[in-house]
């Protein structure tokens, strides 16, 4: 298992992700959401050549029309969740935040913080990744910040959002107001 | 080979659904998964293999891929729920055994937060129900009933999704406190000060609603809410004006009065597996076991691998014999008269409702969750006074298709010792008249015991009678 994992989920974080990848030991970068635009970045090839493991969410790459260059693997949210479960360092670079965690051994928890309008595409991505963490048996809490509280107040959301929420609740993972939640081993802010 | 068609499904639901489906299958079972998205044909088998399952084949079939997997390991995804194993003779009601006991980390977090939450003190019945929910005895309930479940249970004897269920499992709250509680809000549930006042659980409010207690009394208990003689209805009147539905997490549990006999559904299921019992008959009782009931349980034992003597030790009405006395009677009886390797004594810490036929179904469902395949229903099950007909409880089972309930009722008629038969018998098996039968009313038995006299050995085992006499003397 690579010791460092970098989640690149926003095209505004590409520079930070690449800088981190260049300095970290045996890093893996997982690209999703608008982060898949990094697939077209000319700086990616040299990183791959230098031994950086790069995995891109196949669905998001397809949605953004980004083919995978040589050396880049098209993967899934499963790969993302495996990184969250196993990496000793996990850096989450999302459109709204950069969070860096170093975790010890043992079962991990993840708090997915949602602070944007429930209609924003980031919410669907946040919940999709939360379902993937849950799918790998991590303890997941979806923490809804005040800006996103409509997520808890009514059911008028896109079907994919409703489905993800129902899945998480059905699997026993809390989806609740952020102030009711506690810090987790890994935090991802969307 | 089971099949799961994931055509049109997107990541991560592809691998999550595959894992959930595998969760339902026994070890060694094969699952055939179809996907129609090239990345899924790679990612699904990789994710399953990564979990320890055996991927036997991945093959393209036109526009889709077939993935064949063999289940090699249990990897439960549903937090707070436990799948039963392939060796369990009967699945829990609704398919999953609920577990709402908070683990240490969650309990610590909830306990720390509880002082800042609205407080609700539980009625003794609610406290018992809470513990029964948490351990899975009331599966599939994960908390106190929401309105849709409550209404349909009262009107039709079913949960909102159609699953048979006959007794409301509800939490009440005073209007002055609960009227402004909103969905998502948490409420800390405490025992009443007279019961120790400890924090027991946190409930996440799903809804607050006004019950129809008059209708509940009529449909569930068969009498009016104003009826002052019915103990179950008396409790109903004691409940507050509003009901609060929502899932619970149990933070702390009351210590059992009978720890050596306290086995929750997971434990009884495990014990049945260890003993290799496939057919298990449960016997519900809130009374000492006299010869008639001994006869029923032994008839059941003739067709079952084992019998679970499952006395209810939660709330019972004041004139019922206290649980500690009854437990000594059961111990004495089992010690002297039952095969040890085919009998199990275990307690049911539920509260009695005295709802007769409705409660008979409720009792059967609970025993199904404890892993029993058969349930003994004698005369006037869970009855009180003359509210219900002698065999109404048995007929209540006819309202449901056998496969809906899952657990099989064993219907028994009134039994007795017949001097001419020189055996225990029932009206089904004995052609002789009343004068040949040893039948004593409950009143007569109590008179004898109070006078220090043992009832005839054909009615009650001497060991049991002596314990009851001693208890009555001590009480006097």
XYZ file of C-alpha atoms in Angstrom:
666
model
C 0.000 0.000 0.000
C 1.292 3.450 -0.907
C 1.788 5.475 2.230
C 0.433 8.764 0.909
C -2.857 9.309 -0.845
C -3.964 12.514 -2.493
C -7.594 13.013 -3.358
C -7.768 15.608 -6.116
C -11.402 16.539 -6.536
C -11.219 20.115 -7.765
C -9.495 21.664 -10.745
C -8.538 24.604 -8.521
C -6.286 22.282 -6.528
C -4.162 20.787 -9.284
C -1.036 22.798 -8.471
C -1.217 21.799 -4.823
C -1.778 18.170 -5.727
C 1.156 18.012 -8.093
C 3.463 19.791 -5.663
C 2.483 17.374 -2.947
C 2.905 14.373 -5.219
C 6.396 15.499 -6.143
C 7.523 15.613 -2.532
C 5.551 12.807 -0.884
C 6.870 9.313 -0.532
C 5.292 6.768 -2.899
C 2.138 8.761 -3.454
C -1.100 7.774 -5.128
C -3.321 10.459 -6.619
C -7.018 9.770 -7.059
C -8.731 12.117 -9.490
C -12.451 12.730 -9.388
C -15.039 15.437 -10.062
C -13.338 18.375 -11.826
C -10.005 17.035 -10.633
C -10.051 14.728 -13.661
C -9.144 17.769 -15.770
C -5.620 17.181 -14.512
C -5.520 14.258 -16.928
C -4.866 16.819 -19.688
C -2.220 18.649 -17.712
C 1.248 18.271 -19.298
C 2.825 18.034 -15.837
C 1.066 14.732 -15.173
C 3.197 12.586 -17.493
C 6.486 13.364 -15.741
C 4.899 12.576 -12.384
C 3.748 9.204 -13.668
C 7.206 8.598 -15.067
C 8.640 9.442 -11.674
C 6.597 6.669 -10.083
C 3.478 8.478 -8.910
C 0.506 6.141 -9.064
C -2.435 7.931 -10.688
C -5.982 6.598 -10.694
C -8.896 8.485 -12.212
C -12.573 7.906 -11.562
C -13.680 6.318 -14.835
C -17.144 7.790 -14.623
C -15.971 11.343 -14.053
C -13.271 11.074 -16.721
C -15.911 9.972 -19.190
C -18.304 12.727 -18.082
C -15.599 15.359 -18.608
C -14.403 13.808 -21.874
C -10.928 13.240 -20.474
C -9.139 10.180 -21.830
C -6.558 8.588 -19.577
C -2.987 9.066 -20.756
C -0.511 6.207 -20.580
C 0.335 5.080 -17.078
C -2.936 6.334 -15.613
C -5.450 3.765 -14.491
C -9.204 4.290 -14.818
C -10.642 3.163 -11.523
C -13.630 3.671 -9.321
C -14.745 5.066 -6.010
C -13.688 1.725 -4.623
C -10.064 2.731 -5.234
C -10.709 6.049 -3.528
C -12.197 4.299 -0.491
C -9.292 1.843 -0.322
C -6.918 4.795 -0.120
C -8.969 6.335 2.671
C -8.889 3.018 4.479
C -5.245 2.102 4.045
C -3.026 5.104 3.367
C -0.998 6.366 6.285
C -1.386 9.919 5.025
C -4.542 11.109 3.291
C -4.767 14.569 1.771
C -8.181 15.665 0.580
C -8.048 18.448 -2.001
C -11.607 19.426 -2.830
C -13.024 22.636 -4.317
C -13.747 23.902 -0.794
C -10.788 22.736 1.156
C -7.445 21.109 1.647
C -7.248 18.722 4.570
C -4.265 16.608 5.522
C -4.531 13.606 7.827
C -2.065 11.127 9.169
C -3.708 8.130 10.684
C -2.434 5.243 12.731
C -3.496 1.662 12.441
C -6.997 0.457 13.211
C -10.481 1.086 11.908
C -10.930 4.555 10.477
C -13.751 6.995 10.475
C -14.470 9.577 7.819
C -16.493 12.733 8.190
C -17.787 14.128 4.926
C -18.616 17.784 5.468
C -21.074 19.306 3.030
C -21.278 23.052 2.985
C -22.598 23.979 -0.421
C -26.020 24.317 -1.966
C -27.644 20.878 -2.173
C -28.211 21.440 -5.906
C -24.503 21.844 -6.576
C -22.808 18.915 -8.315
C -20.310 18.714 -5.458
C -23.046 17.372 -3.194
C -23.634 14.405 -5.451
C -19.898 13.768 -5.546
C -19.579 14.081 -1.781
C -22.360 11.592 -1.204
C -21.065 9.226 -3.850
C -17.701 9.085 -2.142
C -19.406 8.710 1.253
C -21.286 5.684 -0.059
C -17.989 4.264 -1.287
C -16.370 4.731 2.143
C -19.380 3.025 3.689
C -19.103 0.307 1.078
C -15.660 -0.476 2.345
C -16.807 -0.646 5.932
C -15.404 2.670 7.131
C -17.407 4.519 9.735
C -18.901 7.448 7.845
C -20.638 10.543 9.104
C -22.152 13.020 6.679
C -22.013 16.367 8.420
C -24.338 18.926 6.903
C -23.153 22.488 7.442
C -25.590 25.406 7.698
C -25.188 26.343 4.016
C -26.459 22.903 3.025
C -29.106 22.417 5.670
C -31.820 22.117 3.007
C -30.388 18.657 2.505
C -31.971 17.675 5.799
C -35.065 19.812 5.634
C -36.911 18.449 2.632
C -36.816 15.727 0.049
C -36.822 17.864 -3.067
C -33.366 16.787 -4.213
C -32.060 15.049 -7.321
C -32.740 11.298 -7.286
C -29.034 10.487 -7.062
C -28.747 12.583 -3.912
C -31.825 11.018 -2.350
C -30.571 7.575 -3.204
C -27.174 8.162 -1.685
C -28.718 9.601 1.470
C -31.054 6.637 1.793
C -28.202 4.227 1.217
C -26.056 5.793 3.886
C -28.882 5.875 6.395
C -29.871 2.352 5.500
C -26.358 1.167 6.168
C -26.455 2.857 9.554
C -24.271 5.907 8.901
C -25.466 9.206 10.334
C -26.421 12.093 8.079
C -26.948 15.009 10.361
C -26.212 18.627 11.224
C -22.486 19.285 11.404
C -22.675 20.697 14.914
C -23.894 17.332 16.159
C -20.931 15.470 14.759
C -17.489 14.803 16.105
C -14.132 14.897 14.349
C -13.151 11.787 12.454
C -9.815 10.330 11.444
C -10.259 11.697 7.939
C -12.268 14.764 7.024
C -13.287 15.737 3.517
C -14.924 19.119 3.050
C -17.170 19.580 0.035
C -26.360 -19.561 -8.263
C -28.048 -16.266 -7.385
C -28.163 -13.438 -9.897
C -27.720 -9.683 -9.575
C -28.309 -7.510 -12.602
C -26.407 -4.220 -12.293
C -27.088 -3.007 -15.836
C -27.481 0.762 -15.785
C -26.044 0.983 -12.274
C -23.317 3.502 -11.491
C -20.279 3.435 -9.247
C -20.090 3.087 -6.257
C -23.526 1.493 -6.133
C -22.230 -1.306 -8.350
C -19.868 -2.686 -5.741
C -22.002 -1.661 -2.770
C -25.023 -3.509 -4.152
C -22.891 -6.516 -5.017
C -21.587 -6.624 -1.471
C -25.043 -6.223 0.022
C -26.317 -9.064 -2.113
C -23.421 -11.261 -1.036
C -24.207 -10.383 2.555
C -27.527 -12.164 2.202
C -25.984 -15.347 0.867
C -24.461 -18.193 2.839
C -20.758 -18.908 2.660
C -19.935 -20.963 -0.400
C -22.862 -19.599 -2.403
C -22.217 -18.271 -5.889
C -23.448 -14.968 -7.241
C -23.690 -14.120 -10.914
C -23.418 -10.367 -11.479
C -24.176 -8.631 -14.773
C -22.809 -5.178 -15.592
C -22.985 -3.157 -18.796
C -20.254 -0.585 -18.212
C -16.675 -1.552 -19.099
C -15.029 0.030 -16.019
C -17.508 -1.826 -13.794
C -16.409 -5.113 -15.341
C -12.973 -4.389 -13.937
C -13.830 -2.552 -10.737
C -16.572 -4.799 -9.347
C -14.525 -8.010 -9.433
C -11.490 -6.147 -8.104
C -13.459 -4.739 -5.194
C -14.959 -8.127 -4.338
C -11.629 -9.896 -4.617
C -10.133 -7.194 -2.426
C -12.676 -8.094 0.242
C -11.670 -11.731 0.176
C -14.353 -13.156 -2.117
C -13.394 -15.563 -4.907
C -13.952 -14.198 -8.416
C -14.445 -17.326 -10.519
C -15.087 -15.758 -13.920
C -15.379 -12.452 -15.755
C -16.622 -12.881 -19.275
C -18.036 -10.598 -21.914
C -21.462 -11.503 -23.266
C -22.262 -9.048 -26.058
C -22.901 -5.644 -24.549
C -22.581 -6.834 -20.990
C -20.229 -8.703 -18.700
C -20.932 -11.665 -16.453
C -19.001 -11.847 -13.201
C -19.206 -15.033 -11.185
C -18.274 -14.753 -7.520
C -18.190 -17.260 -4.715
C -18.767 -15.985 -1.217
C -15.796 -16.886 0.948
C -16.123 -14.425 3.802
C -18.784 -12.471 5.698
C -18.196 -8.737 5.394
C -21.306 -7.084 6.824
C -21.887 -3.558 5.556
C -24.979 -2.691 7.482
C -23.749 -1.001 10.613
C -25.916 -1.696 13.596
C -27.396 -4.734 11.938
C -26.258 -8.289 11.970
C -27.073 -10.802 9.353
C -27.908 -14.187 10.728
C -25.800 -17.041 9.535
C -26.645 -19.751 7.088
C -26.910 -22.185 9.978
C -29.786 -20.288 11.602
C -32.968 -22.259 11.139
C -35.133 -19.153 10.737
C -34.387 -15.577 9.629
C -35.383 -12.676 11.867
C -38.699 -10.959 11.198
C -38.141 -8.674 8.218
C -34.837 -10.349 7.347
C -32.260 -8.602 9.514
C -31.533 -8.764 13.196
C -31.453 -5.186 14.404
C -28.703 -4.108 16.769
C -29.160 -0.647 18.222
C -26.727 -0.989 21.100
C -24.227 1.820 20.730
C -20.624 0.695 20.647
C -18.215 2.185 23.173
C -17.216 5.158 21.025
C -20.771 6.054 20.085
C -22.009 5.537 23.632
C -19.322 7.868 24.968
C -20.208 10.479 22.377
C -23.941 10.247 23.067
C -23.450 10.265 26.814
C -21.342 13.390 26.538
C -23.983 15.090 24.419
C -27.040 13.945 26.378
C -27.030 16.690 29.032
C -27.582 19.246 26.277
C -30.525 17.395 24.773
C -34.193 17.495 25.732
C -34.861 14.853 28.394
C -37.631 12.317 28.381
C -38.269 9.956 31.284
C -39.513 6.577 30.160
C -42.538 4.686 31.362
C -41.547 1.233 32.622
C -43.087 -0.338 29.528
C -41.202 2.015 27.232
C -37.930 1.220 28.973
C -38.501 -2.496 28.443
C -39.457 -1.892 24.817
C -36.308 0.185 24.314
C -34.101 -2.668 25.476
C -36.016 -5.156 23.376
C -35.608 -2.962 20.280
C -31.900 -2.488 20.911
C -31.103 -6.187 21.168
C -33.091 -7.083 18.060
C -35.952 -8.882 19.798
C -38.345 -6.521 18.037
C -36.653 -6.651 14.621
C -37.213 -5.047 12.195
C -38.002 -2.068 14.450
C -34.967 0.173 14.890
C -36.769 2.541 17.200
C -40.170 3.586 18.391
C -42.908 3.464 15.802
C -43.528 6.271 13.375
C -47.133 7.237 12.688
C -47.561 5.165 9.517
C -46.502 2.013 11.338
C -48.607 2.832 14.381
C -51.777 3.476 12.396
C -51.490 0.349 10.322
C -50.613 -1.827 13.306
C -53.685 -0.593 15.150
C -56.006 -0.908 12.153
C -54.677 -3.899 10.262
C -52.121 -5.743 12.382
C -49.301 -4.874 10.021
C -46.397 -2.446 9.799
C -46.575 0.226 7.117
C -44.679 -2.054 4.725
C -47.181 -4.856 5.247
C -45.124 -7.022 7.582
C -47.318 -8.661 10.267
C -47.159 -6.785 13.569
C -49.912 -6.514 16.128
C -48.747 -4.431 19.089
C -47.837 -0.721 18.979
C -44.316 -0.149 20.235
C -44.483 3.530 21.003
C -42.831 6.249 23.015
C -45.020 8.905 24.581
C -44.192 12.444 25.596
C -46.098 15.299 27.188
C -47.474 17.742 24.638
C -45.906 20.659 26.484
C -42.460 19.235 25.861
C -42.688 17.438 22.551
C -44.976 19.608 20.445
C -42.083 21.618 19.020
C -39.669 18.737 18.514
C -38.632 18.530 14.884
C -37.359 15.694 12.695
C -33.659 15.127 13.160
C -33.653 16.477 16.674
C -32.182 14.213 19.333
C -33.824 13.413 22.640
C -32.124 11.770 25.607
C -34.130 8.915 27.094
C -33.795 8.334 30.820
C -35.293 5.937 33.321
C -37.635 7.671 35.708
C -36.016 8.762 38.964
C -37.913 5.970 40.751
C -36.240 3.510 38.377
C -32.759 4.898 38.924
C -32.881 7.904 36.612
C -30.034 6.730 34.381
C -29.504 7.732 30.779
C -30.420 4.769 28.607
C -30.619 5.943 25.031
C -30.736 8.753 22.533
C -33.561 8.933 20.041
C -33.449 10.811 16.756
C -36.913 12.237 16.275
C -38.552 11.185 13.023
C -41.953 12.590 13.888
C -44.220 13.589 16.728
C -47.859 12.647 16.371
C -51.118 12.370 18.224
C -52.221 8.784 18.842
C -55.795 7.563 18.739
C -55.783 5.827 22.111
C -59.473 4.991 21.991
C -58.965 3.139 18.751
C -55.785 1.535 20.054
C -57.618 0.249 23.147
C -60.451 -1.153 21.068
C -58.431 -2.732 18.276
C -55.466 -4.001 20.256
C -56.953 -4.812 23.661
C -60.565 -5.341 22.644
C -61.998 -2.931 25.161
C -62.623 0.757 25.800
C -59.944 3.193 26.857
C -62.049 3.934 29.910
C -61.942 0.290 31.031
C -60.347 0.389 34.460
C -59.968 -3.347 34.883
C -57.726 -4.114 31.942
C -54.061 -3.788 32.997
C -52.806 -3.162 29.467
C -55.307 -0.392 28.907
C -54.445 1.080 32.286
C -50.878 1.415 31.033
C -52.108 2.933 27.813
C -53.903 5.615 29.784
C -50.719 6.315 31.722
C -48.836 7.188 28.542
C -48.543 10.863 27.623
C -50.601 12.652 24.960
C -48.162 12.551 22.043
C -46.156 9.737 20.536
C -42.601 10.252 19.293
C -41.284 8.030 16.521
C -37.648 7.583 15.647
C -34.587 5.380 15.730
C -32.759 4.825 18.986
C -29.242 4.048 20.146
C -29.074 2.264 23.462
C -26.331 3.738 25.617
C -26.767 1.689 28.749
C -28.813 -1.277 29.735
C -30.290 -2.187 33.099
C -28.550 -5.128 34.709
C -30.521 -8.307 34.336
C -32.095 -9.772 37.439
C -31.164 -13.180 36.074
C -27.805 -12.763 34.367
C -27.249 -16.492 34.036
C -30.412 -16.749 31.989
C -30.163 -13.483 30.077
C -29.625 -14.342 26.438
C -30.385 -11.819 23.719
C -31.431 -13.001 20.251
C -27.868 -13.261 18.981
C -26.978 -15.401 21.956
C -29.947 -17.772 21.694
C -29.324 -18.152 17.972
C -25.690 -18.972 18.663
C -26.681 -21.447 21.370
C -29.123 -23.159 19.026
C -26.397 -23.421 16.401
C -23.952 -24.854 18.916
C -26.474 -27.474 19.943
C -27.369 -28.256 16.367
C -31.052 -27.531 16.939
C -32.960 -26.939 13.707
C -36.502 -27.026 15.080
C -36.920 -25.037 18.246
C -40.225 -24.641 20.053
C -40.620 -21.602 22.291
C -42.818 -21.564 25.335
C -43.937 -18.175 26.614
C -44.995 -18.076 30.220
C -45.643 -15.619 32.992
C -46.805 -18.277 35.453
C -45.239 -21.218 37.230
C -45.249 -24.284 35.045
C -47.687 -26.855 36.322
C -48.253 -30.295 34.853
C -50.536 -29.040 32.074
C -47.921 -26.705 30.682
C -45.211 -29.264 31.204
C -47.288 -31.558 29.030
C -47.508 -28.964 26.221
C -43.798 -28.337 26.228
C -43.039 -32.040 26.171
C -45.467 -32.638 23.321
C -43.576 -29.917 21.480
C -40.320 -31.590 22.369
C -41.528 -34.735 20.636
C -41.462 -32.923 17.296
C -38.689 -30.397 17.920
C -34.965 -30.684 18.515
C -35.176 -28.457 21.527
C -37.549 -26.364 23.583
C -36.886 -22.857 24.813
C -38.632 -22.155 28.109
C -38.842 -18.414 27.745
C -40.502 -16.785 30.737
C -41.392 -13.144 30.503
C -39.654 -11.375 33.377
C -40.418 -7.735 32.602
C -43.486 -5.922 33.863
C -46.408 -8.130 34.922
C -49.475 -7.138 36.898
C -49.244 -7.055 40.661
C -51.113 -10.276 41.349
C -48.983 -12.361 38.984
C -46.333 -14.450 40.724
C -43.071 -12.478 40.879
C -40.383 -13.454 38.417
C -37.771 -14.519 41.031
C -40.210 -17.048 42.472
C -41.157 -18.327 39.044
C -37.526 -18.701 38.047
C -36.893 -20.932 41.044
C -39.888 -23.036 39.979
C -38.583 -23.354 36.414
C -35.153 -24.336 37.667
C -36.589 -27.025 39.906
C -38.801 -28.373 37.174
C -36.082 -28.471 34.557
C -33.676 -30.051 36.998
C -36.013 -32.889 37.761
C -38.140 -33.493 34.724
C -36.649 -32.258 31.450
C -33.793 -33.574 29.346
C -30.995 -31.124 29.988
C -29.544 -31.289 26.478
C -32.839 -30.554 24.783
C -34.171 -27.808 27.013
C -33.045 -24.246 27.490
C -34.254 -21.801 30.106
C -33.777 -18.159 29.164
C -35.522 -14.954 30.156
C -37.528 -12.515 28.067
C -37.252 -9.078 29.680
C -40.304 -7.707 27.887
C -43.296 -5.976 29.434
C -46.605 -7.834 29.443
C -49.550 -6.141 27.720
C -52.343 -8.651 28.381
C -53.562 -8.088 24.845
C -54.538 -11.729 24.315
C -54.706 -12.634 20.607
C -52.726 -9.588 19.443
C -50.042 -10.246 21.985
C -49.870 -13.908 20.979
C -48.712 -12.837 17.513
C -46.327 -10.327 19.076
C -44.892 -13.021 21.339
C -44.452 -15.339 18.382
C -42.626 -12.679 16.350
C -40.267 -12.005 19.229
C -39.486 -15.722 19.508
C -38.831 -15.835 15.789
C -36.225 -13.136 16.345
C -34.715 -15.232 19.109
C -34.327 -17.983 16.506
C -37.281 -20.247 17.331
C -39.134 -22.014 14.558
C -42.239 -23.013 16.515
C -44.329 -21.288 19.125
C -46.637 -22.931 21.639
C -50.074 -21.324 21.865
C -52.274 -22.781 24.544
C -55.591 -21.619 25.918
C -56.212 -17.908 26.472
C -52.666 -16.891 25.573
C -51.699 -13.560 27.147
C -55.242 -13.237 28.393
C -56.594 -11.564 31.467
C -60.022 -11.868 33.071
C -62.609 -12.835 30.490
C -61.658 -10.355 27.783
C -60.791 -12.956 25.167
C -62.220 -16.282 24.073
C -60.321 -19.400 25.109
C -58.915 -20.027 21.641
C -59.056 -16.516 20.130
C -55.264 -16.318 20.234
C -54.938 -19.480 18.180
C -57.420 -18.171 15.623
C -55.497 -14.908 15.350
C -52.709 -16.796 13.610
C -55.157 -17.662 10.817
C -55.257 -13.976 9.829
C -51.767 -14.300 8.384
C -50.279 -16.523 5.743
C -47.819 -18.981 7.306
C -44.919 -17.638 5.242
C -45.645 -14.075 6.411
C -45.108 -15.046 10.019
C -42.422 -17.623 9.394
C -42.727 -19.098 12.875
C -45.190 -21.982 13.166
C -47.809 -21.931 15.919
C -48.308 -25.174 17.849
C -51.913 -24.989 18.971
C -52.815 -26.858 22.147
C -56.144 -27.379 23.820
C -56.711 -27.307 27.528
C -54.777 -30.177 29.074
C -55.088 -32.056 32.362
C -54.345 -35.312 34.108
C -56.996 -37.997 33.493
C -57.217 -40.657 36.179
C -58.779 -43.192 33.844
C -56.184 -42.597 31.154
C -53.531 -42.510 33.895
C -51.823 -39.856 31.821
C -51.739 -36.216 30.891
C -54.210 -35.591 28.108
C -56.350 -32.966 26.444
C -59.870 -32.797 25.132
C -58.451 -33.901 21.822
C -57.038 -37.126 23.223
C -59.157 -38.066 26.237
C -62.688 -39.526 25.906
C -63.460 -39.387 29.636
C -65.545 -36.949 31.572
C -64.846 -34.033 33.863
C -64.995 -36.177 36.969
C -61.981 -38.183 35.848
C -59.875 -35.120 35.189
C -57.697 -33.282 37.681
C -58.531 -29.678 36.935
C -58.068 -26.934 39.475
C -58.944 -23.297 39.088
C -56.278 -20.700 39.742
C -58.257 -19.521 42.765
C -58.353 -23.019 44.241
C -54.617 -23.495 43.698
C -53.845 -20.213 45.435
C -56.068 -21.242 48.372
C -54.205 -24.508 48.754
C -50.804 -22.906 48.531
C -51.714 -20.200 51.030
C -52.828 -22.904 53.430
C -49.460 -24.589 52.985
C -51.013 -27.548 51.190
C -49.528 -29.003 48.063
C -51.918 -29.396 45.143
C -52.232 -32.966 43.830
C -49.028 -34.212 42.186
C -51.088 -34.759 39.035
C -51.648 -31.013 38.918
C -48.304 -29.646 40.046
C -44.905 -31.160 40.663
C -44.178 -31.233 44.422
C -40.901 -29.373 43.931
C -42.760 -26.513 42.275
C -45.550 -26.519 44.821
C -43.097 -26.333 47.715
C -41.357 -23.275 46.249
C -44.688 -21.539 45.790
C -45.820 -22.381 49.325
C -42.561 -21.056 50.708
C -42.884 -17.853 48.689
C -46.449 -17.301 49.854
C -45.427 -17.816 53.465
C -42.583 -15.344 53.085
C -44.911 -12.860 51.465
C -47.488 -13.265 54.196
